[in-house]
Amino acid sequence: HINSQLRTGKLVRNGEDRKPVICIEGNIASGKTTCLEYFSKTSNIEVLTEPVSKWRNVRGHNPLALMYEDPARWGLTLQTYVQLTVLDHHLSQIAAPVRMMERSIYSAKYIFVENLYKSGKMPEVDYAVLSEWFEWIISNISIPVDLIVYLQTSPQKCFDRLKQRCREEEKVIPLEYLQALHHLYEDWLINHTSFKVPAPVLVIPADHDLQKMLHQYEENREKIFTVPR
Ligand code: DCP
């Protein structure tokens, strides 16, 4: 079953014939990139990592750094650009029978924009404009997601990894920021108390060291690629 799905990439849903899309979700530094890298070695899978390099350099500007320096001033700027670049990923032609991608337009809105607004760092008018854009996009453009793989971490673990990887822009991130994102993720994907979940969720505990994580990815391979029909 898994092999035939991988070979043909066919997924028939609502009479529509298209290739399955799997989104990898999780907190900052939860290990999404490692997960995607691991599965990129599988043939017949196309892997799209997040366009974070674009967020650090748009025509010579760094909206990611600006957002961390002054979220109230630059949150809208970054999140508008994130929404565009992620939408571009969702809409790009799928080159292999299955697509795996980092995050989605949904988490950009339900986690990051929501967090900026809820924590009082985004003016209400900015939130309203971003929300109008988002609502327009998801009501007018088909953005299929067939499975969400949620890398579930503790905020403390992400904080430790963040300090280790030392990305310049992220040096200012406090533990509380990761805790807030964690709660938004849990309410969305585990407790189902906030926003509509666009696809079935597979939870993978992701606090473990690299070896154990790779082992778990292998153990979950079948579940991941036998995308629910
Ligand atoms: N970011 C943001 N708003 C978004 C998406 C991301 O402010 N809508 C920020 C958070 C991080 C940076 O962009 O500082 C990169 O975010 P990710 O968590 O998506 O990427 P990582 O590289 O941290 O993922 P991982 O370590 O899990 O591979």
CSV table of N, CA and C in Angstrom, one decimal, residues 20 28 31 43 46 49 59 61 69 75 78-79 83 91 93 108 113 122 133 147 149 162 165 169 188 194 215:
chain,number,residue,atom,x,y,z
A,20,PRO,N,-0.1,13.7,-2.3
A,20,PRO,CA,-0.2,13.9,-0.8
A,20,PRO,C,0.8,14.9,-0.3
A,28,ILE,N,9.9,26.3,17.6
A,28,ILE,CA,11.2,26.8,17.1
A,28,ILE,C,12.3,25.8,17.7
A,31,GLY,N,13.3,20.5,15.8
A,31,GLY,CA,14.0,19.5,15.0
A,31,GLY,C,13.3,19.2,13.7
A,43,SER,N,13.6,8.0,-1.7
A,43,SER,CA,13.3,8.4,-3.1
A,43,SER,C,11.8,8.7,-3.3
A,46,GLU,N,9.5,14.8,-2.3
A,46,GLU,CA,10.1,16.1,-2.4
A,46,GLU,C,10.0,16.8,-1.0
A,49,THR,N,12.0,22.9,2.6
A,49,THR,CA,12.3,23.5,4.0
A,49,THR,C,11.7,24.9,4.0
A,59,ARG,N,15.6,41.7,-0.3
A,59,ARG,CA,16.2,42.9,-1.0
A,59,ARG,C,17.2,43.6,0.0
A,61,HIS,N,17.1,43.6,3.3
A,61,HIS,CA,16.6,43.8,4.6
A,61,HIS,C,16.4,42.5,5.4
A,69,GLU,N,13.8,42.5,17.3
A,69,GLU,CA,14.3,43.7,17.9
A,69,GLU,C,13.1,44.5,18.4
A,75,GLY,N,6.4,43.2,13.5
A,75,GLY,CA,5.7,41.9,13.5
A,75,GLY,C,4.9,41.8,12.2
A,78,LEU,N,7.2,41.2,9.1
A,78,LEU,CA,7.7,39.8,8.9
A,78,LEU,C,6.6,38.9,8.6
A,79,GLN,N,5.4,38.9,9.3
A,79,GLN,CA,4.4,37.9,9.1
A,79,GLN,C,3.7,38.1,7.7
A,83,GLN,N,3.8,34.9,5.3
A,83,GLN,CA,2.5,34.4,4.6
A,83,GLN,C,2.7,34.3,3.1
A,91,LEU,N,1.7,26.5,-3.1
A,91,LEU,CA,1.2,26.5,-4.5
A,91,LEU,C,2.2,26.1,-5.6
A,93,GLN,N,4.4,23.8,-7.9
A,93,GLN,CA,4.2,22.5,-8.5
A,93,GLN,C,4.9,21.4,-7.8
A,108,ALA,N,1.7,29.5,10.6
A,108,ALA,CA,2.2,30.9,10.6
A,108,ALA,C,1.1,31.8,11.2
A,113,VAL,N,1.4,34.6,14.4
A,113,VAL,CA,0.6,35.8,14.4
A,113,VAL,C,-0.3,35.9,15.7
A,122,MET,N,1.3,42.9,19.0
A,122,MET,CA,0.9,43.3,17.7
A,122,MET,C,-0.3,44.2,17.8
A,133,TRP,N,-6.3,39.0,5.2
A,133,TRP,CA,-5.5,38.4,4.2
A,133,TRP,C,-5.6,36.8,4.3
A,147,LEU,N,-1.6,15.4,6.0
A,147,LEU,CA,-1.1,14.9,7.3
A,147,LEU,C,-0.3,16.0,8.0
A,149,VAL,N,2.6,16.2,10.8
A,149,VAL,CA,3.4,15.5,11.8
A,149,VAL,C,3.9,16.5,12.8
A,162,LEU,N,18.2,26.0,21.0
A,162,LEU,CA,18.3,27.3,20.4
A,162,LEU,C,19.6,27.9,20.9
A,165,ARG,N,22.5,26.3,18.9
A,165,ARG,CA,22.7,26.6,17.5
A,165,ARG,C,23.0,28.0,17.2
A,169,GLU,N,19.8,36.2,15.1
A,169,GLU,CA,18.5,36.8,15.4
A,169,GLU,C,17.9,36.3,16.6
A,188,TRP,N,-3.9,23.9,19.7
A,188,TRP,CA,-4.4,23.7,18.3
A,188,TRP,C,-4.4,22.2,17.9
A,194,SER,N,-8.6,25.5,20.0
A,194,SER,CA,-8.5,26.8,19.3
A,194,SER,C,-9.0,26.9,17.9
A,215,HIS,N,15.8,7.1,14.9
A,215,HIS,CA,15.2,5.8,15.1
A,215,HIS,C,13.6,6.0,15.1
